[in-house]
Coordinates of C-alpha atoms and ligand atoms in Angstrom, one line a residue:
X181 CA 66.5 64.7 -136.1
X182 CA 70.0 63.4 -134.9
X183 CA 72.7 66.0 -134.9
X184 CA 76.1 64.0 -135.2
X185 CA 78.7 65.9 -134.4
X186 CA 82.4 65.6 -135.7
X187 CA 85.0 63.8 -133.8
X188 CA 87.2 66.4 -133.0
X189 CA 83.7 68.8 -131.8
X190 CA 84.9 70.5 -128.6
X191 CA 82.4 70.6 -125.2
X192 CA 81.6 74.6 -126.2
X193 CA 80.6 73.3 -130.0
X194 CA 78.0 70.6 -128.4
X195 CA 77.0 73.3 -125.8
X196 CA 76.4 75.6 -128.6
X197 CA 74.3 72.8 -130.5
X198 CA 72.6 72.5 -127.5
X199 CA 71.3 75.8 -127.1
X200 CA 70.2 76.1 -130.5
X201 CA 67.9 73.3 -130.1
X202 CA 66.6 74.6 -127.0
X203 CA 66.1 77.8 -128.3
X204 CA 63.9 76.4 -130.8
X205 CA 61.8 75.4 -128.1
X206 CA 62.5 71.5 -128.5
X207 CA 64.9 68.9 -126.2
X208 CA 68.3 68.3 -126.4
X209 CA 69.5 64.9 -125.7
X210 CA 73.3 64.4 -126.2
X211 CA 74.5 60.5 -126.4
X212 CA 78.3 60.4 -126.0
X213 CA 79.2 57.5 -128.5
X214 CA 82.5 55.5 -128.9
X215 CA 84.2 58.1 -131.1
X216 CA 81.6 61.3 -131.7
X217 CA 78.8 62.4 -129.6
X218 CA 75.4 62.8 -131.5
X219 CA 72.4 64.8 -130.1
X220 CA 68.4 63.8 -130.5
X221 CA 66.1 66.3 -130.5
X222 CA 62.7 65.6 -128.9
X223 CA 59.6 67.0 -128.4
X224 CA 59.6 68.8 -131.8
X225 CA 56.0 68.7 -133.7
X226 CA 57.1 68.1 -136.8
X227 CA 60.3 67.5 -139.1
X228 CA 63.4 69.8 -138.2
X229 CA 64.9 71.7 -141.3
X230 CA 68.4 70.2 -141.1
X231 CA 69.7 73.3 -142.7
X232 CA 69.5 75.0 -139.4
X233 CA 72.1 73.0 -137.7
X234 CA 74.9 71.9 -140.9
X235 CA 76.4 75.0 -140.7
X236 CA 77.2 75.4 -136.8
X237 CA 80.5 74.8 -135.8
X238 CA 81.0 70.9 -134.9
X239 CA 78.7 69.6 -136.7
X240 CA 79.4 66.7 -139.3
X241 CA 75.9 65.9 -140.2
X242 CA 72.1 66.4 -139.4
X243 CA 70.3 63.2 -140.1
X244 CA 66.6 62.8 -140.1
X245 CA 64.7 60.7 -137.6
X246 CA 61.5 59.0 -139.0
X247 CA 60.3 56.6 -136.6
X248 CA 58.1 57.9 -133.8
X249 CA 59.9 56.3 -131.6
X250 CA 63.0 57.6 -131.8
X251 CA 65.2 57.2 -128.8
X252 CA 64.5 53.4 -129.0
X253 CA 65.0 53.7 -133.1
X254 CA 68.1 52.3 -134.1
X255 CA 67.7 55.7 -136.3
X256 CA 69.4 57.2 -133.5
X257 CA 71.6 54.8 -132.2
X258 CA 73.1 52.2 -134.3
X259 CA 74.8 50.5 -131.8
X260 CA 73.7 47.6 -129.3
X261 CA 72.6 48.8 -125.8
X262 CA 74.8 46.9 -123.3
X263 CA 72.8 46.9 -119.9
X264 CA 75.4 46.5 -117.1
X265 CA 73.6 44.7 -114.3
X266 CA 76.8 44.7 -111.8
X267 CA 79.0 42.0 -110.6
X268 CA 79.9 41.3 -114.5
X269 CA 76.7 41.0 -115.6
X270 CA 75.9 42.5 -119.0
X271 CA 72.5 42.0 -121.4
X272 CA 72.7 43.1 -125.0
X273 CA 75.5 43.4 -127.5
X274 CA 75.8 39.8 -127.7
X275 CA 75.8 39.1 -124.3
X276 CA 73.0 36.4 -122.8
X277 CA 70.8 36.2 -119.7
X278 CA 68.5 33.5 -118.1
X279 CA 66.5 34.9 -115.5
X280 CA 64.5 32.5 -113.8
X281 CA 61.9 31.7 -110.6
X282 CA 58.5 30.9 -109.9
X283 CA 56.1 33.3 -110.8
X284 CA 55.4 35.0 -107.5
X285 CA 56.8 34.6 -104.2
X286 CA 55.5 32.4 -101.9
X287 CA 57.5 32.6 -98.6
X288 CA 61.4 32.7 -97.9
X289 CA 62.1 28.8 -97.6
X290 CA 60.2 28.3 -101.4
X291 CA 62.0 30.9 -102.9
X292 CA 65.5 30.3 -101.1
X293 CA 64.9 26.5 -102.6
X294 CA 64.1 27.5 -106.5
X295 CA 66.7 30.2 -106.2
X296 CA 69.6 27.8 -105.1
X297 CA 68.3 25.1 -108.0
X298 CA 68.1 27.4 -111.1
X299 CA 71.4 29.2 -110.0
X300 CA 73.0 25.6 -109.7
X301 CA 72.0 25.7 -113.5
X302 CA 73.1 28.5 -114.4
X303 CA 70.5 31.7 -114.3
X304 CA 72.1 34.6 -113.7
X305 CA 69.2 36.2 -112.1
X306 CA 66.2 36.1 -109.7
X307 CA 62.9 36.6 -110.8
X308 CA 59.5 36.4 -108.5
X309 CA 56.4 38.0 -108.4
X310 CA 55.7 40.4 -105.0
X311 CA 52.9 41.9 -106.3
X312 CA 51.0 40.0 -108.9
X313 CA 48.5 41.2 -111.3
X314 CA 45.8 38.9 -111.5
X315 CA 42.9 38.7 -113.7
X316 CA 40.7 37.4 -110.8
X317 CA 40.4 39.3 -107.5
X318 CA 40.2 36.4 -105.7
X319 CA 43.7 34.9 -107.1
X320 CA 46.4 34.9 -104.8
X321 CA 47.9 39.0 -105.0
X322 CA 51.6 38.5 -103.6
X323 CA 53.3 38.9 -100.1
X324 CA 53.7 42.8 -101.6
X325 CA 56.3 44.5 -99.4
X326 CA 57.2 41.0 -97.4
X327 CA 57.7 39.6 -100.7
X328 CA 60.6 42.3 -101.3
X329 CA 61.7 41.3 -98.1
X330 CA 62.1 38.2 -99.5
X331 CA 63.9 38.8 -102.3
X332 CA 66.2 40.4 -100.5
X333 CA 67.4 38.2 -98.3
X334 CA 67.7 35.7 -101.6
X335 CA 70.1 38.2 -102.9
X336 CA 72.0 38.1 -100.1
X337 CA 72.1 34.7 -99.5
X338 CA 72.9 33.9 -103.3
X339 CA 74.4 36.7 -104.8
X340 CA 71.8 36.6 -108.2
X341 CA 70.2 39.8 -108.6
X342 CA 66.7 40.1 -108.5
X343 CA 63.9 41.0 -110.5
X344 CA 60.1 41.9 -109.6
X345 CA 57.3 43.6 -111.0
X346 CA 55.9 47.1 -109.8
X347 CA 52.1 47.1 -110.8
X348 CA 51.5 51.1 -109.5
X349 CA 53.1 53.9 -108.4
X350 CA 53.1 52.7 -105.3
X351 CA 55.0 49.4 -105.9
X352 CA 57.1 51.1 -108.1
X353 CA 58.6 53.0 -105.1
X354 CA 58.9 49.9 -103.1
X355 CA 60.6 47.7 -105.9
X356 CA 62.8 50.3 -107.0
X357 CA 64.6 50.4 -103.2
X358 CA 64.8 46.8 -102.9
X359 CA 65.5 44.9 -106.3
X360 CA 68.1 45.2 -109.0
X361 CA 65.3 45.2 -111.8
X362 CA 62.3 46.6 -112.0
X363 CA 59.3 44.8 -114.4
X364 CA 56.5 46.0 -116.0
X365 CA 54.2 43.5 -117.0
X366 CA 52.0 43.1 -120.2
X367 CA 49.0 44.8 -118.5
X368 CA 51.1 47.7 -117.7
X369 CA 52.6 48.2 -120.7
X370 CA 50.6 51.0 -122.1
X371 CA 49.9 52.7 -118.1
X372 CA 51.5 55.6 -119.8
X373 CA 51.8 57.6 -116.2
X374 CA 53.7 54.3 -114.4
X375 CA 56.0 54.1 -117.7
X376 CA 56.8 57.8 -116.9
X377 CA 58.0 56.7 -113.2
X378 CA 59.8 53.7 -114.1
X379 CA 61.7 56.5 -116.6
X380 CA 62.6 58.0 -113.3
X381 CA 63.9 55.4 -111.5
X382 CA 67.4 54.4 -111.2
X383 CA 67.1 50.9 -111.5
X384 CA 66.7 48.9 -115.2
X385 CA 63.4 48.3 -116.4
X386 CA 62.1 45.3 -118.0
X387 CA 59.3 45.9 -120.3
X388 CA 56.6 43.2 -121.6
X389 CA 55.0 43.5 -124.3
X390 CA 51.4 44.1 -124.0
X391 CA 48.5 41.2 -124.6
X392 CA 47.8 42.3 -127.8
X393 CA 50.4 45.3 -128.4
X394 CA 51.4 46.4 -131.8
X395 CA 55.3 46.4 -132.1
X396 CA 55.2 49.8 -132.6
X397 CA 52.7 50.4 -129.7
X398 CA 55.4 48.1 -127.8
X399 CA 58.1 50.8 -128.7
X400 CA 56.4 53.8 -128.0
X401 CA 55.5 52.5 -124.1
X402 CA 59.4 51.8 -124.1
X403 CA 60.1 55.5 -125.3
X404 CA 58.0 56.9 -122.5
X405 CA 60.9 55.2 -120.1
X406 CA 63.3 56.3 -122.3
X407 CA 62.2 59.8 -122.7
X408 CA 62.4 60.6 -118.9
X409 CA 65.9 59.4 -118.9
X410 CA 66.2 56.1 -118.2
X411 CA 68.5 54.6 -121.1
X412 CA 68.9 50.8 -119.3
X413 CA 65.2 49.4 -120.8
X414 CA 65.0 45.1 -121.7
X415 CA 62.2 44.6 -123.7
X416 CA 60.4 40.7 -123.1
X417 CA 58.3 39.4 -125.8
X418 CA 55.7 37.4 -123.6
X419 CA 53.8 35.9 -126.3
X420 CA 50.3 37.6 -127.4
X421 CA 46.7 36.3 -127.8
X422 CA 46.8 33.9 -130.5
X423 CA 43.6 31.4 -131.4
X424 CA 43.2 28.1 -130.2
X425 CA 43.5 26.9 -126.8
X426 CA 46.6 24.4 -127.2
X427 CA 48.9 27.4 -125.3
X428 CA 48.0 30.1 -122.9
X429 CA 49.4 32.9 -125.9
X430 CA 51.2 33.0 -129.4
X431 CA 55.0 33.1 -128.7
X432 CA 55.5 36.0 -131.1
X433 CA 59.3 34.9 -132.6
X434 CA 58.8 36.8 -135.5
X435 CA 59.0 39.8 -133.1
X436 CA 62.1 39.1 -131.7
X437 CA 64.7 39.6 -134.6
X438 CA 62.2 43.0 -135.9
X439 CA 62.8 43.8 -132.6
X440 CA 66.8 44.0 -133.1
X441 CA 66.6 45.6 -136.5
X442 CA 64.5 48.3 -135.4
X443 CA 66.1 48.9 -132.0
X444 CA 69.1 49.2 -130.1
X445 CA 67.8 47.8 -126.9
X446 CA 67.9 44.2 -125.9
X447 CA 65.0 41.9 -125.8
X448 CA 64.2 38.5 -123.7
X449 CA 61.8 35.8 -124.4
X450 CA 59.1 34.8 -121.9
X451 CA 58.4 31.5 -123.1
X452 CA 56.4 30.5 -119.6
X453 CA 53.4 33.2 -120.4
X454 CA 53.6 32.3 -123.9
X455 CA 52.9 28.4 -123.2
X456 CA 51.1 28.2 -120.2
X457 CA 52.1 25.2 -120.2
X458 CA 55.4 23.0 -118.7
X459 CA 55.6 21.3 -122.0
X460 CA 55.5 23.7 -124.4
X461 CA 58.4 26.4 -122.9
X462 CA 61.5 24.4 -122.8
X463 CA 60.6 24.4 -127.3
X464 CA 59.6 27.9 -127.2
X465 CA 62.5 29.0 -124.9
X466 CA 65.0 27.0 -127.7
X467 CA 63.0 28.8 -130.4
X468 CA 63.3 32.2 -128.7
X469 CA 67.7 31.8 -128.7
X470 CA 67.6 30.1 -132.1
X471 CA 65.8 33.7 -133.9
X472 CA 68.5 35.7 -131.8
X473 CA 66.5 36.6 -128.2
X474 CA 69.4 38.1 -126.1
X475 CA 68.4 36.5 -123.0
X476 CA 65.0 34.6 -121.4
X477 CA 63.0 34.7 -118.4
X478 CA 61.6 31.3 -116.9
X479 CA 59.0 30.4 -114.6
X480 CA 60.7 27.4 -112.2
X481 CA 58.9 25.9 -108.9
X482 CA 60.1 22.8 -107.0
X483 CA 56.6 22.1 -105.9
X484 CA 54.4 23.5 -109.4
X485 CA 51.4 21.3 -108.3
X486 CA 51.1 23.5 -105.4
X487 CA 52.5 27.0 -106.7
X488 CA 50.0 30.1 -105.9
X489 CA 50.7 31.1 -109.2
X490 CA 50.9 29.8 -112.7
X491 CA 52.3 26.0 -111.7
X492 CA 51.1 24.6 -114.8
X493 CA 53.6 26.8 -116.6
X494 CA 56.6 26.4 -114.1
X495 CA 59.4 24.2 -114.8
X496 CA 60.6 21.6 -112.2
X497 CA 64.3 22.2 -111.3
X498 CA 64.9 19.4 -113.2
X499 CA 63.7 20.1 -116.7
X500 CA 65.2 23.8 -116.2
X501 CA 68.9 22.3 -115.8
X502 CA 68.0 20.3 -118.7
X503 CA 67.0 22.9 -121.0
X504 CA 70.5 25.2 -119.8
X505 CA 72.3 22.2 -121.2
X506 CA 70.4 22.3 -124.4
X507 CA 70.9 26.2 -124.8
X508 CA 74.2 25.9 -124.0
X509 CA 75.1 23.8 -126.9
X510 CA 72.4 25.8 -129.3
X511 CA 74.1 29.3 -128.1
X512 CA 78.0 28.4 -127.2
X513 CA 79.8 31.7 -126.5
X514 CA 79.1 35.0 -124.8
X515 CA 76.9 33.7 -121.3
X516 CA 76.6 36.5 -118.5
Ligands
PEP712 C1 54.8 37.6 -114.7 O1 56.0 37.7 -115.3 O2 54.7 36.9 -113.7 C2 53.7 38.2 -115.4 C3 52.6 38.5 -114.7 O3 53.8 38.3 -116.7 P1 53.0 39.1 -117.8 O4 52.9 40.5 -117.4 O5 53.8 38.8 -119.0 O6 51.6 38.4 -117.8
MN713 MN1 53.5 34.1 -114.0

């Protein structure tokens, strides 16, 4: 249920909304709009008479919430989430983002080098893998806490923000003090007790979508982030596991314009997992824009022949600036 109050409701009228709700035993969440403030209610077993809130004073209008997922529902907001990364950076809305980097961090000099080249071409930020979640124990893991290290000085040195995944609790902590994003990957996506931390973090999250998630599985793991406060979630549509061995995963476009109808947060493309390989992504990236993706995350490496991780995939400098051209002229307009 979504209480949405009149425009002219004063602080006591919300309070006393508020209180009802808790009384009932449920959660209150009050989301100041533009012109009106409406409150969700949470944690409530089952439907809400709406009778118990039209006549309090205020209130305009109880509406009903049917999607289980309903903080990320466009049920209960209707407007675009606009994630303000800093420094003028804004996803969502309209507004686009190419965040781009090899997939994990290999030592200062090799990110410092694919940092300088992608930002010549235009991402706005810094991705790179500290910790990596491999499906082999004896693939390379990540530089882990040097790796943020890393990343910081890159920030410092460039000025992009940074993004990097957290793959436990205790990476989670780490990545939250030193980057300006904080990733969950696809294998994460339903570690229901890690989505509940990143919900308490203070820093965005980007979420990929599992390896063979559901959309609706893919929005109740965003809810979990959502429902411990943390409003500033990106989802990334990583591609799932398709048939046929022609590309690593099944770029799922289809998912990306649901995605918007359904919810109000923004979602990336990931064409690089999707492909797996160099000469599928710069199609699938151009695919991703064309169907309305609000931004897109790209694997780049100077040197991908000798990348600890996923080279095949990775752009050369090169073909990345090429592919910025092309999106440029597919997507003219609104670039962070
Ligand atoms: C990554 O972004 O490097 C990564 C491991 O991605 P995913 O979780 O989508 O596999
Ligand atoms: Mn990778």
């Amino acid at each position: 249920m979504l209480i949405v109050m009149d425009k002219s409701a004063t602080e006591a009228e919300i309070a006393g909304v508020v209180a009802k709700i808790e009384k009932l035993g449920f959660t209150a969440q009050p989301m100041p709009g533009g012109s009106r403030v409406a409150i969700g209610i949470l944690r409530n077993p089952g439907p809400v008479d709406p009778a118990l809130f039209v006549d309090l004073p205020g209130v305009q209008e109880a509406i009903p919430v049917s999607r289980p997922y309903k903080l990320v529902s466009r049920e209960m907001q209707r407007e675009d989430t606009v994630i303000d990364l800093g420094r003028g950076l804004r996803i969502g809305g309209g507004n686009f983002v190419v965040i781009a980097g090899p997939c994990a961090v290999e030592s200062e000099t090799q990110a410092l080098t694919i940092a300088r080249a992608v930002q010549a071409a235009g991402a706005k930020i810094f991705r790179g893998g500290a910790f990596k979640p491999r499906t082999s124990p004896y693939s390379y893991q990540g530089l882990e806490e040097e790796g943020l290290k890393i990343l910081a000085t890159v920030r410092a040195e460039t000025g992009l923000p940074v993004i990097t995944e957290a793959i436990d609790h205790h990476s989670l902590d780490l990545v939250e003090e030193y980057a300006d994003l904080i990733q969950i990957g696809a294998r994460n996506m339903q570690n229901f007790s890690l989505l509940r931390r990143a919900g308490q973090a203070r820093k965005p999250v980007l979420l990929k979508r599992g390896l063979s998630a559901t959309l609706e599985e893919f929005f109740m793991a965003a809810e979990y982030i959502l429902s411990e406060g943390n409003s500033r979630v990106i989802l990334c549509e990583r591609g799932v596991r398709g048939i046929g061995s022609h590309a690593r995963n099944t770029l799922d476009l289809a998912a990306i314009p649901y995605v918007k109808r359904e919810s109000h947060l923004p979602i990336v493309a990931d064409p690089s997992h999707a492909a797996g390989r160099r000469l599928l992504v710069a199609p699938l990236a151009r695919g991703a824009v064309a169907v309305g993706a609000d931004g897109l995350m790209i694997e780049v490496h100077h040197d991908p022949a000798h990348a600890l991780s996923d080279g095949p995939q990775s752009l050369y400098p090169d073909q990345f600036a090429a592919l910025m051209q092309d999106l440029a002229t597919l997507r003219p307009g609104q670039w962070s």
